Coordinates of C-alpha atoms in Angstrom, one line a residue:
X1 CA -30.3 -49.1 49.9
X2 CA -33.9 -49.1 48.8
X3 CA -35.8 -47.0 51.2
X4 CA -39.1 -48.8 50.7
X5 CA -37.5 -52.0 51.8
X6 CA -35.8 -50.5 54.8
X7 CA -32.1 -50.2 55.8
X8 CA -29.6 -52.9 55.1
X9 CA -29.5 -55.2 58.2
X10 CA -28.4 -58.7 59.1
X11 CA -31.8 -60.2 58.6
X12 CA -33.0 -63.8 58.0
X13 CA -36.1 -64.8 56.1
X14 CA -37.4 -68.4 56.1
X15 CA -40.1 -69.0 53.4
X16 CA -41.7 -72.5 53.5
X17 CA -38.5 -74.0 54.9
X18 CA -36.0 -72.1 52.5
X19 CA -33.7 -69.7 54.4
X20 CA -32.5 -66.5 52.8
X21 CA -30.3 -64.0 54.4
X22 CA -31.0 -60.4 53.5
X23 CA -27.9 -60.1 51.5
X24 CA -28.7 -63.2 49.4
X25 CA -32.3 -62.0 48.9
X26 CA -31.1 -58.6 47.7
X27 CA -28.5 -60.1 45.4
X28 CA -31.0 -62.5 43.8
X29 CA -33.6 -59.6 43.6
X30 CA -31.0 -57.4 41.9
X31 CA -30.5 -60.1 39.3
X32 CA -34.3 -60.1 38.6
X33 CA -34.3 -56.3 38.6
X34 CA -31.6 -56.1 36.0
X35 CA -33.5 -58.5 33.7
X36 CA -36.8 -56.6 33.9
X37 CA -35.5 -53.0 34.0
X38 CA -37.6 -50.8 31.7
X39 CA -40.7 -53.1 31.6
X40 CA -44.0 -51.5 32.1
X41 CA -45.5 -54.2 34.3
X42 CA -44.6 -57.8 35.4
X43 CA -46.5 -60.6 37.0
X44 CA -45.5 -63.4 39.4
X45 CA -47.2 -66.7 40.2
X46 CA -47.4 -65.9 43.9
X47 CA -46.9 -69.3 45.5
X48 CA -45.8 -69.5 49.1
X49 CA -42.1 -69.7 48.2
X50 CA -38.8 -67.8 48.4
X51 CA -39.0 -67.3 44.6
X52 CA -42.1 -65.2 45.0
X53 CA -40.4 -63.0 47.6
X54 CA -37.3 -62.6 45.3
X55 CA -39.5 -61.8 42.4
X56 CA -41.6 -59.1 44.2
X57 CA -38.5 -57.5 45.8
X58 CA -36.7 -57.6 42.4
X59 CA -39.6 -55.7 40.8
X60 CA -39.6 -53.1 43.6
X61 CA -35.9 -52.6 43.2
X62 CA -36.4 -52.0 39.4
X63 CA -39.3 -49.7 40.0
X64 CA -41.6 -52.0 37.8
X65 CA -45.2 -52.5 39.0
X66 CA -45.7 -56.2 39.9
X67 CA -49.0 -58.1 39.8
X68 CA -49.1 -61.1 42.2
X69 CA -51.2 -63.9 40.7
X70 CA -53.2 -66.2 43.0
X71 CA -51.7 -69.6 42.3
X72 CA -55.0 -71.4 42.7
X73 CA -56.9 -69.1 40.3
X74 CA -58.7 -70.5 37.3
X75 CA -57.4 -70.0 33.8
X76 CA -60.2 -67.5 33.0
X77 CA -59.3 -65.3 36.0
X78 CA -55.6 -65.4 35.2
X79 CA -56.2 -64.4 31.6
X80 CA -58.3 -61.5 32.8
X81 CA -55.7 -60.3 35.3
X82 CA -52.8 -60.6 32.8
X83 CA -54.7 -58.9 30.0
X84 CA -56.2 -56.2 32.2
X85 CA -52.8 -55.4 33.9
X86 CA -50.9 -55.4 30.7
X87 CA -48.2 -57.5 32.3
X88 CA -45.3 -58.0 29.8
X89 CA -43.2 -60.6 31.6
X90 CA -43.8 -63.4 34.0
X91 CA -41.3 -63.8 36.8
X92 CA -40.7 -67.5 37.2
X93 CA -41.2 -70.5 35.0
X94 CA -45.0 -71.2 34.9
X95 CA -46.3 -71.1 31.3
X96 CA -49.0 -68.5 31.2
X97 CA -48.4 -67.3 27.7
X98 CA -45.9 -64.6 28.7
X99 CA -42.1 -64.5 28.3
X100 CA -40.7 -66.0 31.4
X101 CA -37.9 -64.3 33.4
X102 CA -35.9 -66.6 35.8
X103 CA -35.6 -65.7 39.4
X104 CA -32.4 -67.6 39.9
X105 CA -28.9 -66.1 39.7
X106 CA -27.7 -62.9 41.3
X107 CA -26.9 -59.3 40.3
X108 CA -25.1 -56.3 41.8
X109 CA -26.6 -53.4 39.9
X110 CA -27.6 -50.2 41.7
X111 CA -31.1 -48.9 41.1
X112 CA -32.6 -45.4 41.4
X113 CA -35.5 -45.3 43.9
X114 CA -38.7 -44.3 42.0
X115 CA -40.9 -41.4 43.5
X116 CA -43.3 -42.2 46.3
X117 CA -46.3 -41.8 44.0
X118 CA -45.1 -44.5 41.6
X119 CA -47.1 -47.7 41.5
X120 CA -45.4 -50.6 43.4
X121 CA -48.1 -53.2 43.4
X122 CA -51.2 -54.0 41.4
X123 CA -53.4 -56.1 43.5
X124 CA -56.6 -57.6 42.2
X125 CA -59.8 -57.5 44.2
X126 CA -62.0 -60.5 44.5
X127 CA -64.5 -59.1 42.0
X128 CA -67.8 -59.5 43.9
X129 CA -69.7 -57.4 41.3
X130 CA -67.8 -58.4 38.2
X131 CA -64.3 -59.2 37.0
X132 CA -61.5 -58.5 39.5
X133 CA -60.3 -54.9 39.5
X134 CA -56.7 -53.9 39.6
X135 CA -55.9 -51.8 42.7
X136 CA -52.9 -49.4 42.1
X137 CA -50.8 -49.3 45.4
X138 CA -48.1 -46.7 45.4
X139 CA -44.7 -47.1 47.0
X140 CA -45.5 -44.2 49.3
X141 CA -48.8 -45.8 50.4
X142 CA -47.0 -49.0 51.3
X143 CA -44.3 -47.1 53.3
X144 CA -46.9 -45.0 55.1
X145 CA -49.1 -48.0 56.0
X146 CA -46.2 -50.1 57.3
X147 CA -44.7 -47.2 59.3
X148 CA -48.1 -46.5 61.0
X149 CA -48.4 -50.2 61.9
X150 CA -44.9 -50.3 63.2
X151 CA -45.8 -47.5 65.6
X152 CA -49.1 -49.1 66.6
X153 CA -47.7 -52.5 67.2
X154 CA -44.2 -51.4 68.5
X155 CA -42.8 -53.5 65.6
X156 CA -38.9 -53.4 65.7
X157 CA -35.9 -55.4 64.3
X158 CA -36.0 -57.4 67.4
X159 CA -39.3 -59.1 66.4
X160 CA -39.6 -62.4 64.7
X161 CA -42.7 -62.3 62.5
X162 CA -44.5 -65.6 61.9
X163 CA -47.4 -66.3 59.5
X164 CA -48.4 -68.7 56.8
X165 CA -50.7 -66.5 54.7
X166 CA -51.0 -66.2 50.9
X167 CA -48.5 -64.0 49.2
X168 CA -50.9 -62.4 46.8
X169 CA -53.0 -60.4 49.4
X170 CA -52.2 -57.3 51.5
X171 CA -52.1 -59.4 54.7
X172 CA -49.5 -61.9 53.7
X173 CA -47.5 -60.0 51.1
X174 CA -47.5 -56.3 52.2
X175 CA -47.7 -56.8 56.0
X176 CA -46.1 -60.2 56.3
X177 CA -43.2 -59.8 53.9
X178 CA -42.6 -56.1 53.0
X179 CA -43.4 -55.2 56.6
X180 CA -40.8 -57.5 57.9
X181 CA -38.2 -56.2 55.4
X182 CA -39.0 -52.6 56.2
X183 CA -38.9 -53.1 60.0
X184 CA -35.8 -55.3 59.7
X185 CA -37.3 -58.1 61.7
X186 CA -36.8 -61.8 61.1
X187 CA -39.5 -63.5 59.1
X188 CA -40.8 -67.1 59.3
X189 CA -43.4 -68.0 56.7
X190 CA -44.6 -71.4 57.7
X191 CA -45.8 -72.5 54.2
X192 CA -49.2 -73.5 55.6
X193 CA -50.7 -71.8 58.6
X194 CA -51.1 -74.9 60.8
X195 CA -51.1 -74.7 64.6
X196 CA -48.1 -76.9 64.8
X197 CA -46.1 -74.8 62.4
X198 CA -47.0 -71.6 64.3
X199 CA -46.0 -73.1 67.6
X200 CA -42.7 -74.4 66.3
X201 CA -41.7 -71.0 64.9
X202 CA -41.3 -69.4 68.3
X203 CA -42.2 -65.9 67.0
X204 CA -42.9 -62.7 68.8
X205 CA -45.4 -61.2 66.3
X206 CA -47.9 -63.5 64.7
X207 CA -50.3 -62.8 61.8
X208 CA -53.4 -64.9 61.1
X209 CA -57.0 -64.9 59.8
X210 CA -59.9 -66.0 62.0
X211 CA -59.8 -69.6 60.6
X212 CA -56.1 -69.8 61.6
X213 CA -56.8 -68.6 65.1
X214 CA -59.9 -70.8 65.6
X215 CA -57.9 -73.9 64.7
X216 CA -55.0 -72.8 66.9
X217 CA -57.2 -72.0 69.9
X218 CA -58.7 -75.5 69.8
X219 CA -55.3 -77.2 69.3
X220 CA -53.1 -79.0 71.8
X221 CA -50.2 -76.6 71.0
X222 CA -52.0 -73.3 71.7
X223 CA -50.1 -72.7 75.0
X224 CA -46.8 -72.6 73.0
X225 CA -47.7 -69.1 71.9
X226 CA -47.6 -67.7 75.4
X227 CA -44.1 -66.4 74.8
X228 CA -45.2 -64.3 71.8
X229 CA -45.7 -60.5 72.1
X230 CA -48.7 -59.9 69.8
X231 CA -51.2 -62.1 68.0
X232 CA -52.8 -60.1 65.2
X233 CA -56.0 -61.1 63.5
X234 CA -57.5 -59.6 60.3
X235 CA -59.0 -60.1 56.8
X236 CA -62.3 -61.1 58.4
X237 CA -64.1 -60.6 61.7
X238 CA -62.7 -62.7 64.6
X239 CA -65.6 -64.4 66.4
X240 CA -65.9 -63.4 70.0
X241 CA -65.7 -67.0 71.3
X242 CA -62.4 -67.4 69.4
X243 CA -61.1 -64.2 71.0
X244 CA -62.0 -65.6 74.4
X245 CA -60.5 -69.0 73.8
X246 CA -57.3 -67.5 72.5
X247 CA -56.9 -65.4 75.6
X248 CA -57.6 -68.4 77.8
X249 CA -55.2 -70.7 76.0
X250 CA -52.4 -68.4 75.1
X251 CA -52.7 -65.6 77.6
X252 CA -53.0 -63.0 74.8
X253 CA -56.0 -60.8 73.9
X254 CA -55.6 -60.7 70.1
X255 CA -55.0 -57.4 68.2
X256 CA -57.7 -56.9 65.6
X257 CA -57.2 -54.5 62.8
X258 CA -59.2 -53.3 59.7
X259 CA -58.2 -52.6 56.2
X260 CA -58.9 -53.3 52.5
X261 CA -56.9 -53.8 49.4
X262 CA -57.6 -50.2 48.4
X263 CA -56.6 -48.7 51.8
X264 CA -54.1 -51.2 53.3
X265 CA -54.5 -51.1 57.1
X266 CA -56.2 -48.0 58.5
X267 CA -57.6 -49.0 61.9
X268 CA -56.1 -51.2 64.6
X269 CA -55.9 -52.0 68.3
X270 CA -52.6 -50.9 69.7
X271 CA -49.9 -52.9 71.5
X272 CA -50.4 -50.8 74.6
X273 CA -54.1 -50.2 74.3
X274 CA -57.3 -52.0 75.1
X275 CA -58.3 -55.0 73.0
X276 CA -62.0 -55.8 72.9
X277 CA -63.8 -58.6 71.1
X278 CA -65.3 -57.5 67.7
X279 CA -63.5 -54.1 68.0
X280 CA -60.9 -53.1 65.4
X281 CA -59.6 -50.3 67.5
X282 CA -58.6 -46.7 66.6
X283 CA -57.4 -45.0 63.4
X284 CA -53.7 -45.3 62.7
X285 CA -51.4 -42.3 62.5
X286 CA -52.4 -40.0 59.7
X287 CA -55.8 -41.7 59.2
X288 CA -59.2 -39.9 59.4
X289 CA -62.5 -41.6 59.5
X290 CA -66.1 -40.6 59.0
X291 CA -69.4 -42.5 59.5
X292 CA -72.2 -41.5 57.1
X293 CA -75.8 -42.4 56.3
X294 CA -76.9 -43.4 52.8
X295 CA -77.7 -39.8 52.0
X296 CA -74.2 -38.7 53.0
X297 CA -75.2 -37.1 56.3
X298 CA -73.1 -37.8 59.4
X299 CA -74.0 -40.8 61.5
X300 CA -73.7 -40.3 65.3
X301 CA -70.6 -41.7 67.0
X302 CA -72.7 -43.3 69.8
X303 CA -71.4 -46.9 69.4
X304 CA -74.9 -48.0 68.3
X305 CA -75.9 -46.3 65.0
X306 CA -74.4 -48.0 61.9
X307 CA -73.2 -46.1 59.0
X308 CA -70.8 -46.5 56.0
X309 CA -67.2 -46.0 57.0
X310 CA -65.2 -43.6 54.8
X311 CA -61.5 -43.0 55.3
X312 CA -58.8 -40.5 54.3
X313 CA -55.2 -41.6 54.7
X314 CA -51.8 -41.5 53.1
X315 CA -52.0 -45.3 52.5
X316 CA -55.0 -45.1 50.2
X317 CA -54.6 -46.5 46.7
X318 CA -54.2 -44.4 43.5
X319 CA -57.3 -45.8 41.8
X320 CA -58.5 -48.7 39.9
X321 CA -56.5 -49.6 36.8
X322 CA -58.4 -48.7 33.6
X323 CA -61.6 -47.9 35.5
X324 CA -62.0 -44.1 36.0
X325 CA -65.7 -44.4 36.7
X326 CA -65.2 -46.9 39.5
X327 CA -62.3 -44.8 40.9
X328 CA -64.5 -41.7 40.9
X329 CA -67.3 -43.5 42.7
X330 CA -65.1 -44.9 45.4
X331 CA -62.8 -41.8 45.9
X332 CA -64.7 -38.6 46.5
X333 CA -62.9 -35.4 47.5
X334 CA -60.0 -37.6 48.8
X335 CA -62.3 -39.8 50.9
X336 CA -62.5 -43.5 50.1
X337 CA -66.0 -45.0 50.6
X338 CA -65.3 -48.5 51.9
X339 CA -68.8 -50.0 51.5
X340 CA -68.3 -51.4 55.0
X341 CA -70.8 -50.7 57.7
X342 CA -69.4 -49.7 61.1
X343 CA -70.2 -48.2 64.5
X344 CA -67.9 -45.8 66.3
X345 CA -68.3 -44.9 69.9
X346 CA -67.5 -41.6 71.7
X347 CA -63.9 -42.9 72.4
X348 CA -63.3 -43.5 68.7
X349 CA -63.4 -47.3 69.0
X350 CA -64.5 -48.8 65.7
X351 CA -66.6 -51.9 65.2
X352 CA -67.2 -53.3 61.7
X353 CA -70.6 -54.9 61.4
X354 CA -70.4 -55.9 57.7
X355 CA -70.6 -54.9 54.1
X356 CA -73.3 -52.5 53.0
X357 CA -74.3 -54.8 50.2
X358 CA -74.8 -57.9 52.3
X359 CA -74.6 -57.1 56.0
X360 CA -76.8 -54.1 56.5
X361 CA -80.2 -55.5 57.0
X362 CA -83.2 -53.1 56.7
X363 CA -86.1 -54.7 58.5
X364 CA -89.3 -52.9 59.5
X365 CA -87.7 -49.5 59.5
X366 CA -84.7 -50.6 61.5
X367 CA -81.1 -50.9 60.3
X368 CA -79.4 -54.0 61.7
X369 CA -75.7 -55.0 61.4
X370 CA -75.4 -58.7 60.6
X371 CA -72.1 -58.9 62.6
X372 CA -73.9 -58.0 65.8
X373 CA -76.4 -60.8 65.4
X374 CA -73.6 -63.3 64.4
X375 CA -71.7 -62.5 67.5
X376 CA -74.8 -63.1 69.6
X377 CA -75.4 -66.5 68.0
X378 CA -71.7 -67.4 68.4
X379 CA -72.0 -66.7 72.1
X380 CA -74.3 -69.8 72.4
X381 CA -72.2 -72.8 73.5
X382 CA -73.8 -75.1 70.9
X383 CA -73.0 -72.8 67.9
X384 CA -69.7 -73.3 66.1
X385 CA -70.2 -71.0 63.1
X386 CA -72.8 -68.5 62.1
X387 CA -73.6 -66.2 59.2
X388 CA -76.5 -63.7 59.1
X389 CA -78.0 -61.9 56.1
X390 CA -81.2 -60.2 55.1
X391 CA -83.7 -62.1 53.0
X392 CA -86.9 -60.7 51.4
X393 CA -90.0 -60.4 53.7
X394 CA -93.4 -59.2 52.4
X395 CA -94.1 -57.0 55.4
X396 CA -90.7 -56.0 56.8
X397 CA -88.9 -55.6 53.5
X398 CA -86.1 -57.8 54.8
X399 CA -86.0 -60.3 57.7
X400 CA -83.0 -61.4 59.7
X401 CA -82.0 -64.9 58.5
X402 CA -79.3 -67.0 60.1
X403 CA -77.2 -69.9 58.8
X404 CA -75.6 -71.8 61.6
X405 CA -73.4 -74.9 62.3
X406 CA -74.6 -76.2 65.7
X407 CA -75.4 -79.4 67.6
X408 CA -78.2 -80.1 70.1
X409 CA -80.1 -76.9 69.8
X410 CA -83.3 -75.8 68.1
X411 CA -84.0 -72.7 66.0
X412 CA -86.4 -71.5 68.7
X413 CA -83.6 -71.8 71.3
X414 CA -81.3 -69.7 69.2
X415 CA -83.9 -67.1 68.4
X416 CA -84.6 -66.8 72.1
X417 CA -80.9 -66.7 73.0
X418 CA -80.3 -63.7 70.6
X419 CA -83.3 -62.0 72.2
X420 CA -81.7 -62.1 75.6
X421 CA -78.8 -59.9 74.5
X422 CA -80.1 -57.8 71.6
X423 CA -83.2 -55.9 70.8
X424 CA -86.3 -57.8 69.7
X425 CA -86.1 -56.6 66.1
X426 CA -82.6 -58.0 65.8
X427 CA -83.7 -61.6 66.5
X428 CA -83.5 -64.0 63.5
X429 CA -86.9 -64.9 62.1
X430 CA -85.5 -67.9 60.3
X431 CA -82.6 -70.2 61.3
X432 CA -81.1 -72.7 58.8
X433 CA -78.9 -75.5 60.1
X434 CA -76.0 -76.2 57.6
X435 CA -73.0 -78.6 57.5
X436 CA -70.6 -75.9 56.3
X437 CA -70.4 -72.2 55.4
X438 CA -68.9 -71.3 52.0
X439 CA -65.6 -69.4 52.6
X440 CA -62.9 -67.9 50.4
X441 CA -59.1 -68.3 50.9
X442 CA -59.0 -65.8 53.7
X443 CA -61.8 -67.3 55.7
X444 CA -64.5 -64.8 54.7
X445 CA -68.0 -66.2 54.4
X446 CA -69.3 -65.9 50.9
X447 CA -72.8 -64.7 51.7
X448 CA -73.7 -64.3 48.0
X449 CA -73.6 -68.1 47.8
X450 CA -75.8 -68.5 50.9
X451 CA -78.3 -66.0 49.4
X452 CA -78.5 -68.0 46.2

């Protein structure tokens, strides 16, 4: 038994239509492990396939750090990731300039469990300020994070987990695959996260990003999810109107949670707790949080004042590969500085209002969270999507600028609408009507592109 992957159980995994029993998975993974034993690092072209799951589990069995490669990445990004990580072998058959290790066949070798501090995964961030950085995720961090989520969500072997998320991110790979293996629950990966595929899977525990939930909430099959236990949303903020429509159509108030590649999941609504729109809930077991101003002084937990969220937890990463300066900047005295701006109320409920670099707007001496203004805009019935950022202003320093997808409404109407729910200084001064917002694979708006 490999403790990271949970106890041996009679468990079924369906990945994009291919069915694997747990025994078959572990036998195939053991074959991979035997072929890569002793390697320093391996990579896998992380398609939504059973081969990817076999490859990752095989590397974990062998105690070899594994780098999941986004299958849609460009050749320049792939070369950077492979070179930076030092991957020696490629699990699978794609020709990326490395010796290929087949993931077919089986093995029956026994493997010694590495220590909890050993690196299990090297996940590459999106690289908003430069080339992607390799995030070293230890085996102990993975185990601690998944066990804390199992407690918060009452996740048991009786669950059937359903999702169709990419297998090179925390959400799809760590939660959606390793979480199911550790909990012993059945897994259905739908290949693509379509409403029809989610409805047909008949799951109890569903994972999705806001784009997935938005499409499902407006689909004819939304009611098919009434039999589920929990609908979990993450990787980007869930718009309040989507939250409301999901509740109306499925009977479920979705669980929102917060995390990063560097921290895994640290904050979440609970299965037996309140679930509020735009609220990611309470810290998980073992997680401590602080809210700080730019000068490092504590920000009040009044539910209104924004500050940078810093966290300390057993699921935090071991550092950035080959980047000691970046590690030292992000990890200070055991606390990870997320770069995300949040508010926390007296009851400990956390709301994420955006990134410090793009979503904290400093206008006329006020600090304004972009997410709060976005939610106010989305509450207007004519607005389908909205993104808010600060743009230069000669008098205020920055002004609140909105980009919206809407029909039959004027900029003046939207500015007035925001003013009915938020303070006057939070109203947009400029509203741009656009046909689409640039988003990445997880549905996050790429505000840097809007700014340019």
